[in-house]
């Protein structure tokens, strides 16, 4: 269990190392922040399409093939970003997005194939805890290396991690033959239609979108709010770092989850998270300190949500259906970038920036209603 969790931490580190320097590379080549946003929007739409298409591919190549694809995508991304020009920029970002998508699918397929269903909750909380240092240190290390002119080394390190993570999965499986046998047969029917037919899968996807929306609100709109209020960006950075650091406490929620049950625990966590986000939005006009306190309280509830992580979808998917259903589920990250971004753009036409937090908070409270579709037991 721990080795498999470590493989996820390594793949997360591979994702986070270049995550803060890719936008600066794009800005340097495109010269316009608006074009950078359009580039990211385009790759998010491409990733959404890939998430719908992967159910036809992954059952054929199985977990072993998916892991090999992760490594190849990481190496290709490294080499592509070293080539100057706009074409290589789009190709490199596309390869990066596909690498992240393949790793997410491989991670969930490995859990369903290697971890007993009764242990999913315990594994997920430990996985999140192991990945926390990657989320916290990856962007810092990447930007520090960029400041020293070591951009090529950033991508080389990313590629090395994408090769190490599959090795750790193989070690967790025990034998490479076991990995090779984890090939899922193709089933008839369109995967998206089958996914939408399951109430529990729909609920898991919507809950994941809500969690991703909260992250977007924290990482994107908190610094923007600080700038609009004339507050030092360092304060926003401290808030973001402290909120991310709460992931280390994910296993501490296990006892409360067992006591309340998965359904009530998640409903309570989403509701409290949303309410504190709303309060943060209203307090922003009075004091950034009060806003930060409310956002940190909201982040505590998010750490409770993270302790459950992918348990709702893992409980709803059979191992033999993982290669078809998991890719559809993993589109939540891209959906949370595409759809809410449009809603936020419209909202900002009529309201101030602080109401992004109010709207997101109300959305999370509404999303808590879907927790009634989850299993009762953790």
Short mmCIF file of C-alpha atoms in Angstrom, two decimals:
data_model
loop_
_atom_site.label_atom_id
_atom_site.label_comp_id
_atom_site.label_asym_id
_atom_site.label_seq_id
_atom_site.Cartn_x
_atom_site.Cartn_y
_atom_site.Cartn_z
CA UNK A 1 0.00 0.00 0.00
CA UNK A 2 2.77 2.44 0.93
CA UNK A 3 4.84 1.67 -2.18
CA UNK A 4 1.85 2.31 -4.42
CA UNK A 5 1.17 5.57 -2.57
CA UNK A 6 4.81 6.56 -3.05
CA UNK A 7 4.46 5.99 -6.80
CA UNK A 8 1.61 8.52 -6.82
CA UNK A 9 3.75 11.00 -4.86
CA UNK A 10 6.56 10.63 -7.43
CA UNK A 11 4.16 11.14 -10.35
CA UNK A 12 2.71 14.18 -8.57
CA UNK A 13 6.22 15.59 -8.16
CA UNK A 14 6.74 15.08 -11.91
CA UNK A 15 3.56 17.07 -12.56
CA UNK A 16 4.35 19.86 -10.08
CA UNK A 17 8.00 20.49 -10.97
CA UNK A 18 7.24 22.38 -14.23
CA UNK A 19 3.71 23.53 -13.37
CA UNK A 20 4.78 27.09 -12.46
CA UNK A 21 7.41 27.56 -15.17
CA UNK A 22 5.38 26.38 -18.17
CA UNK A 23 3.20 29.57 -18.08
CA UNK A 24 6.32 31.76 -18.03
CA UNK A 25 7.78 29.83 -20.97
CA UNK A 26 4.49 30.28 -22.82
CA UNK A 27 4.40 34.01 -22.04
CA UNK A 28 7.97 34.40 -23.28
CA UNK A 29 7.11 32.77 -26.61
CA UNK A 30 3.61 34.23 -27.09
CA UNK A 31 4.14 37.65 -25.53
CA UNK A 32 0.51 38.09 -24.43
CA UNK A 33 -1.20 36.76 -21.26
CA UNK A 34 -4.44 36.47 -23.20
CA UNK A 35 -2.83 34.12 -25.70
CA UNK A 36 -1.43 32.06 -22.81
CA UNK A 37 -4.95 31.72 -21.39
CA UNK A 38 -6.24 30.67 -24.80
CA UNK A 39 -3.44 28.10 -25.06
CA UNK A 40 -4.37 26.56 -21.71
CA UNK A 41 -8.06 26.60 -22.58
CA UNK A 42 -7.32 24.76 -25.82
CA UNK A 43 -5.27 22.07 -24.11
CA UNK A 44 -7.96 21.66 -21.42
CA UNK A 45 -10.56 21.05 -24.13
CA UNK A 46 -8.20 18.58 -25.77
CA UNK A 47 -7.76 16.75 -22.47
CA UNK A 48 -11.54 16.60 -22.06
CA UNK A 49 -11.82 14.98 -25.47
CA UNK A 50 -9.00 12.55 -24.64
CA UNK A 51 -10.76 11.57 -21.42
CA UNK A 52 -13.80 10.55 -23.45
CA UNK A 53 -11.68 8.69 -26.03
CA UNK A 54 -9.36 6.79 -23.66
CA UNK A 55 -11.95 4.14 -22.66
CA UNK A 56 -11.44 2.58 -26.10
CA UNK A 57 -7.65 2.49 -25.69
CA UNK A 58 -6.94 1.61 -22.07
CA UNK A 59 -8.83 -1.73 -21.99
CA UNK A 60 -6.58 -2.91 -24.83
CA UNK A 61 -3.22 -1.86 -23.37
CA UNK A 62 -4.03 -2.55 -19.70
CA UNK A 63 -2.24 -1.11 -16.68
CA UNK A 64 1.25 -2.05 -17.89
CA UNK A 65 0.71 -0.33 -21.25
CA UNK A 66 -0.74 2.74 -19.55
CA UNK A 67 2.33 3.02 -17.30
CA UNK A 68 4.68 2.69 -20.28
CA UNK A 69 2.69 5.43 -22.05
CA UNK A 70 3.15 7.67 -18.96
CA UNK A 71 6.92 7.30 -19.15
CA UNK A 72 7.02 7.88 -22.92
CA UNK A 73 4.84 10.99 -22.63
CA UNK A 74 7.09 12.39 -19.89
CA UNK A 75 10.24 11.84 -21.95
CA UNK A 76 8.60 13.29 -25.08
CA UNK A 77 7.40 16.34 -23.13
CA UNK A 78 10.95 16.94 -21.85
CA UNK A 79 12.49 16.80 -25.31
CA UNK A 80 9.74 18.86 -26.96
CA UNK A 81 10.00 21.78 -24.52
CA UNK A 82 13.71 22.07 -25.36
CA UNK A 83 12.80 22.99 -28.95
CA UNK A 84 12.13 26.72 -29.47
CA UNK A 85 9.03 27.90 -31.30
CA UNK A 86 5.26 28.02 -31.02
CA UNK A 87 4.56 24.58 -32.48
CA UNK A 88 6.80 22.90 -29.94
CA UNK A 89 5.15 24.98 -27.18
CA UNK A 90 1.68 23.67 -28.05
CA UNK A 91 3.01 20.14 -28.55
CA UNK A 92 4.92 20.22 -25.26
CA UNK A 93 1.93 21.47 -23.27
CA UNK A 94 -0.32 18.88 -24.92
CA UNK A 95 2.12 16.10 -24.02
CA UNK A 96 2.28 17.42 -20.45
CA UNK A 97 -1.50 17.42 -20.11
CA UNK A 98 -1.74 13.90 -21.56
CA UNK A 99 1.03 12.73 -19.21
CA UNK A 100 -0.97 13.97 -16.20
CA UNK A 101 -4.15 12.38 -17.56
CA UNK A 102 -2.48 9.00 -18.16
CA UNK A 103 -0.92 9.03 -14.71
CA UNK A 104 -4.26 9.72 -13.04
CA UNK A 105 -5.84 6.83 -14.93
CA UNK A 106 -2.93 4.49 -14.18
CA UNK A 107 -3.06 5.40 -10.48
CA UNK A 108 -6.76 4.61 -10.14
CA UNK A 109 -6.49 1.44 -12.24
CA UNK A 110 -3.65 0.25 -9.99
CA UNK A 111 -5.68 0.90 -6.84
CA UNK A 112 -8.65 -1.06 -8.15
CA UNK A 113 -6.41 -3.91 -9.23
CA UNK A 114 -4.00 -4.09 -6.28
CA UNK A 115 -5.80 -2.74 -3.18
CA UNK A 116 -8.74 -4.63 -1.63
CA UNK A 117 -11.98 -2.64 -1.72
CA UNK A 118 -12.22 -2.56 2.09
CA UNK A 119 -8.83 -0.79 2.22
CA UNK A 120 -9.58 1.94 -0.34
CA UNK A 121 -10.36 4.64 2.22
CA UNK A 122 -7.20 3.97 4.26
CA UNK A 123 -5.08 3.92 1.10
CA UNK A 124 -6.55 7.17 -0.25
CA UNK A 125 -5.82 9.13 2.94
CA UNK A 126 -2.23 7.86 2.97
CA UNK A 127 -1.81 8.59 -0.73
CA UNK A 128 -2.87 12.20 -0.20
CA UNK A 129 -0.49 12.56 2.75
CA UNK A 130 2.46 11.19 0.73
CA UNK A 131 1.64 13.50 -2.19
CA UNK A 132 1.43 16.64 -0.01
CA UNK A 133 5.21 17.35 -0.07
CA UNK A 134 5.15 17.07 -3.87
CA UNK A 135 2.38 19.64 -4.12
CA UNK A 136 4.16 21.97 -1.68
CA UNK A 137 7.78 21.62 -2.86
CA UNK A 138 7.47 20.81 -6.57
CA UNK A 139 6.56 24.33 -7.79
CA UNK A 140 9.11 25.94 -5.44
CA UNK A 141 11.95 23.70 -6.62
CA UNK A 142 10.93 24.15 -10.25
CA UNK A 143 10.90 27.95 -10.10
CA UNK A 144 14.17 28.02 -8.13
CA UNK A 145 15.84 25.92 -10.82
CA UNK A 146 14.41 28.23 -13.48
CA UNK A 147 15.88 31.26 -11.68
CA UNK A 148 19.29 29.60 -11.96
CA UNK A 149 18.86 28.93 -15.68
CA UNK A 150 18.22 25.20 -15.23
CA UNK A 151 14.95 24.91 -17.16
CA UNK A 152 16.23 21.90 -19.11
CA UNK A 153 17.06 20.17 -15.82
CA UNK A 154 13.51 20.79 -14.57
CA UNK A 155 12.05 18.84 -17.48
CA UNK A 156 14.78 16.18 -17.28
CA UNK A 157 13.90 15.65 -13.60
CA UNK A 158 10.23 15.45 -14.54
CA UNK A 159 11.01 12.79 -17.14
CA UNK A 160 13.08 10.81 -14.62
CA UNK A 161 10.14 10.81 -12.18
CA UNK A 162 7.77 9.62 -14.91
CA UNK A 163 10.08 6.63 -15.40
CA UNK A 164 10.47 5.94 -11.66
CA UNK A 165 6.74 5.97 -10.82
CA UNK A 166 5.88 2.94 -13.03
CA UNK A 167 8.78 1.01 -11.44
CA UNK A 168 7.27 1.62 -8.00
CA UNK A 169 3.87 0.39 -9.24
CA UNK A 170 5.56 -2.77 -10.55
CA UNK A 171 7.25 -3.28 -7.17
CA UNK A 172 3.87 -2.85 -5.46
CA UNK A 173 2.33 -5.42 -7.80
CA UNK A 174 5.04 -7.90 -6.87
CA UNK A 175 5.70 -9.23 -10.36
CA UNK A 176 5.64 -7.76 -13.84
CA UNK A 177 3.53 -10.76 -14.90
CA UNK A 178 0.79 -9.60 -12.54
CA UNK A 179 0.83 -6.18 -14.18
CA UNK A 180 0.67 -7.74 -17.63
CA UNK A 181 -2.39 -9.76 -16.60
CA UNK A 182 -4.23 -6.62 -15.48
CA UNK A 183 -5.75 -6.05 -18.90
CA UNK A 184 -9.44 -5.21 -18.93
CA UNK A 185 -11.72 -6.64 -21.61
CA UNK A 186 -13.56 -4.24 -23.86
CA UNK A 187 -17.30 -3.97 -23.30
CA UNK A 188 -19.96 -2.95 -25.72
CA UNK A 189 -21.53 0.45 -25.40
CA UNK A 190 -20.28 4.02 -25.26
CA UNK A 191 -18.30 4.58 -22.05
CA UNK A 192 -19.72 8.08 -21.45
CA UNK A 193 -23.28 6.78 -21.72
CA UNK A 194 -22.52 3.92 -19.32
CA UNK A 195 -20.85 6.36 -16.92
CA UNK A 196 -23.81 8.75 -16.91
CA UNK A 197 -26.20 5.86 -16.31
CA UNK A 198 -24.66 5.32 -12.85
CA UNK A 199 -25.93 7.74 -10.18
CA UNK A 200 -22.92 7.06 -7.95
CA UNK A 201 -20.44 7.77 -10.75
CA UNK A 202 -22.25 10.98 -11.64
CA UNK A 203 -22.12 12.05 -7.99
CA UNK A 204 -18.40 11.22 -7.70
CA UNK A 205 -17.65 13.30 -10.82
CA UNK A 206 -19.66 16.32 -9.62
CA UNK A 207 -18.04 16.19 -6.18
CA UNK A 208 -14.59 16.07 -7.80
CA UNK A 209 -15.47 19.10 -9.94
CA UNK A 210 -16.43 20.99 -6.77
CA UNK A 211 -13.10 20.13 -5.15
CA UNK A 212 -11.21 21.24 -8.28
CA UNK A 213 -13.20 24.50 -8.39
CA UNK A 214 -12.12 25.27 -4.83
CA UNK A 215 -8.47 24.73 -5.84
CA UNK A 216 -8.87 27.04 -8.82
CA UNK A 217 -10.40 29.66 -6.53
CA UNK A 218 -7.50 29.38 -4.08
CA UNK A 219 -4.58 29.26 -6.51
CA UNK A 220 -5.85 31.72 -9.14
CA UNK A 221 -8.23 34.18 -7.50
CA UNK A 222 -6.63 34.56 -4.06
CA UNK A 223 -3.49 36.23 -5.54
CA UNK A 224 -5.69 38.34 -7.82
CA UNK A 225 -7.76 39.46 -4.83
CA UNK A 226 -4.60 40.37 -2.92
CA UNK A 227 -3.43 42.52 -5.83
CA UNK A 228 -6.82 44.25 -6.10
CA UNK A 229 -6.75 45.03 -2.37
CA UNK A 230 -3.17 46.34 -2.50
CA UNK A 231 -1.92 43.50 -0.28
CA UNK A 232 1.57 42.02 -0.58
CA UNK A 233 1.48 38.86 -2.69
CA UNK A 234 3.63 37.17 -0.05
CA UNK A 235 0.59 37.06 2.22
CA UNK A 236 -1.42 35.30 -0.48
CA UNK A 237 1.47 32.89 -1.00
CA UNK A 238 1.60 32.07 2.70
CA UNK A 239 -2.14 31.38 2.74
CA UNK A 240 -1.86 29.08 -0.28
CA UNK A 241 1.12 27.22 1.20
CA UNK A 242 -0.55 26.73 4.59
CA UNK A 243 -3.73 25.52 2.92
CA UNK A 244 -1.76 23.04 0.81
CA UNK A 245 0.13 21.86 3.88
CA UNK A 246 -3.11 20.67 5.46
CA UNK A 247 -2.96 17.68 3.09
CA UNK A 248 -0.38 16.20 5.48
CA UNK A 249 -3.16 15.72 8.03
CA UNK A 250 -5.43 13.72 5.71
CA UNK A 251 -5.10 10.42 7.67
CA UNK A 252 -6.28 12.19 10.85
CA UNK A 253 -9.85 12.26 9.49
CA UNK A 254 -10.18 8.47 9.25
CA UNK A 255 -11.77 8.02 12.68
CA UNK A 256 -14.44 10.67 12.08
CA UNK A 257 -15.18 9.23 8.64
CA UNK A 258 -15.82 5.78 10.14
CA UNK A 259 -17.98 7.29 12.90
CA UNK A 260 -20.18 9.42 10.63
CA UNK A 261 -20.08 7.24 7.53
CA UNK A 262 -18.91 8.37 4.09
CA UNK A 263 -22.20 10.01 3.09
CA UNK A 264 -22.68 12.24 6.13
CA UNK A 265 -18.97 13.02 6.44
CA UNK A 266 -18.69 14.27 2.86
CA UNK A 267 -21.95 16.24 3.00
CA UNK A 268 -20.80 17.98 6.16
CA UNK A 269 -17.32 18.70 4.76
CA UNK A 270 -18.63 20.21 1.51
CA UNK A 271 -21.22 22.32 3.34
CA UNK A 272 -18.76 23.74 5.87
CA UNK A 273 -16.18 24.34 3.14
CA UNK A 274 -18.72 26.24 1.03
CA UNK A 275 -20.02 28.33 3.92
CA UNK A 276 -16.55 29.47 4.97
CA UNK A 277 -15.71 30.33 1.34
CA UNK A 278 -18.85 32.53 1.25
CA UNK A 279 -17.84 34.18 4.53
CA UNK A 280 -14.35 34.78 3.12
CA UNK A 281 -15.84 36.56 0.11
CA UNK A 282 -17.91 38.90 2.30
CA UNK A 283 -15.00 39.59 4.67
CA UNK A 284 -12.57 40.43 1.87
CA UNK A 285 -13.88 44.00 1.60
CA UNK A 286 -13.10 44.59 5.29
CA UNK A 287 -9.74 42.90 5.88
CA UNK A 288 -7.46 40.52 4.02
CA UNK A 289 -6.53 39.01 7.40
CA UNK A 290 -10.17 38.11 8.13
CA UNK A 291 -10.52 36.82 4.57
CA UNK A 292 -7.42 34.63 5.03
CA UNK A 293 -8.75 33.23 8.33
CA UNK A 294 -12.05 32.24 6.72
CA UNK A 295 -10.26 30.73 3.71
CA UNK A 296 -8.00 28.71 6.00
CA UNK A 297 -11.08 27.39 7.81
CA UNK A 298 -12.49 26.43 4.43
CA UNK A 299 -9.17 24.72 3.63
CA UNK A 300 -9.47 22.62 6.81
CA UNK A 301 -12.74 21.25 5.43
CA UNK A 302 -11.05 20.63 2.09
CA UNK A 303 -8.42 18.54 3.89
CA UNK A 304 -11.32 16.43 5.15
CA UNK A 305 -12.57 16.04 1.58
CA UNK A 306 -9.05 15.16 0.44
CA UNK A 307 -8.80 12.46 3.09
CA UNK A 308 -11.53 10.64 1.17
CA UNK A 309 -9.99 11.58 -2.20
CA UNK A 310 -11.10 9.15 -4.93
CA UNK A 311 -12.95 6.78 -2.60
CA UNK A 312 -16.41 7.65 -4.04
CA UNK A 313 -15.44 6.59 -7.56
CA UNK A 314 -13.38 3.61 -6.37
CA UNK A 315 -16.40 2.33 -4.48
CA UNK A 316 -18.61 2.79 -7.55
CA UNK A 317 -16.41 1.10 -10.18
CA UNK A 318 -15.67 -2.59 -10.54
CA UNK A 319 -12.04 -3.47 -11.25
CA UNK A 320 -12.96 -4.96 -14.64
CA UNK A 321 -14.60 -1.66 -15.69
CA UNK A 322 -11.77 0.60 -14.47
CA UNK A 323 -10.14 1.15 -17.88
CA UNK A 324 -13.46 2.40 -19.30
CA UNK A 325 -14.98 4.39 -16.42
CA UNK A 326 -11.89 5.95 -14.80
CA UNK A 327 -10.87 8.04 -17.87
CA UNK A 328 -14.34 9.60 -17.96
CA UNK A 329 -14.16 10.37 -14.25
CA UNK A 330 -10.72 11.94 -14.60
CA UNK A 331 -12.08 14.63 -16.90
CA UNK A 332 -13.24 16.50 -13.77
CA UNK A 333 -10.04 18.55 -13.60
CA UNK A 334 -10.39 19.87 -17.12
CA UNK A 335 -14.14 20.38 -16.69
CA UNK A 336 -13.43 22.47 -13.59
CA UNK A 337 -11.09 24.65 -15.64
CA UNK A 338 -13.34 25.09 -18.67
CA UNK A 339 -16.88 25.46 -17.33
CA UNK A 340 -16.36 27.51 -14.13
CA UNK A 341 -13.89 29.78 -15.94
CA UNK A 342 -16.70 30.82 -18.29
CA UNK A 343 -19.11 31.36 -15.41
CA UNK A 344 -16.52 33.42 -13.52
CA UNK A 345 -15.89 35.58 -16.60
CA UNK A 346 -19.61 36.42 -16.80
CA UNK A 347 -19.82 37.02 -13.04
CA UNK A 348 -16.94 39.49 -13.12
CA UNK A 349 -18.77 41.61 -15.68
CA UNK A 350 -21.37 42.52 -13.04
CA UNK A 351 -19.68 41.96 -9.67
CA UNK A 352 -16.36 42.54 -7.90
CA UNK A 353 -13.69 39.86 -7.59
CA UNK A 354 -14.67 38.92 -4.03
CA UNK A 355 -17.98 37.47 -5.28
CA UNK A 356 -16.04 34.69 -7.01
CA UNK A 357 -15.54 33.27 -3.51
CA UNK A 358 -19.20 33.75 -2.61
CA UNK A 359 -20.39 32.07 -5.81
CA UNK A 360 -17.95 29.17 -5.44
CA UNK A 361 -18.98 28.71 -1.81
CA UNK A 362 -22.67 28.59 -2.71
CA UNK A 363 -21.83 26.11 -5.46
CA UNK A 364 -20.05 23.83 -2.98
CA UNK A 365 -23.01 23.97 -0.59
CA UNK A 366 -25.26 22.95 -3.50
CA UNK A 367 -22.88 20.18 -4.52
CA UNK A 368 -23.12 18.73 -0.99
CA UNK A 369 -26.64 17.57 -1.97
CA UNK A 370 -25.09 14.96 -4.26
CA UNK A 371 -23.40 13.30 -1.28
CA UNK A 372 -26.72 11.55 -0.61
CA UNK A 373 -25.86 9.24 -3.53
CA UNK A 374 -22.65 8.00 -1.89
CA UNK A 375 -22.42 4.75 0.11
CA UNK A 376 -23.15 5.18 3.80
CA UNK A 377 -20.12 3.29 5.04
CA UNK A 378 -16.58 4.62 4.68
#
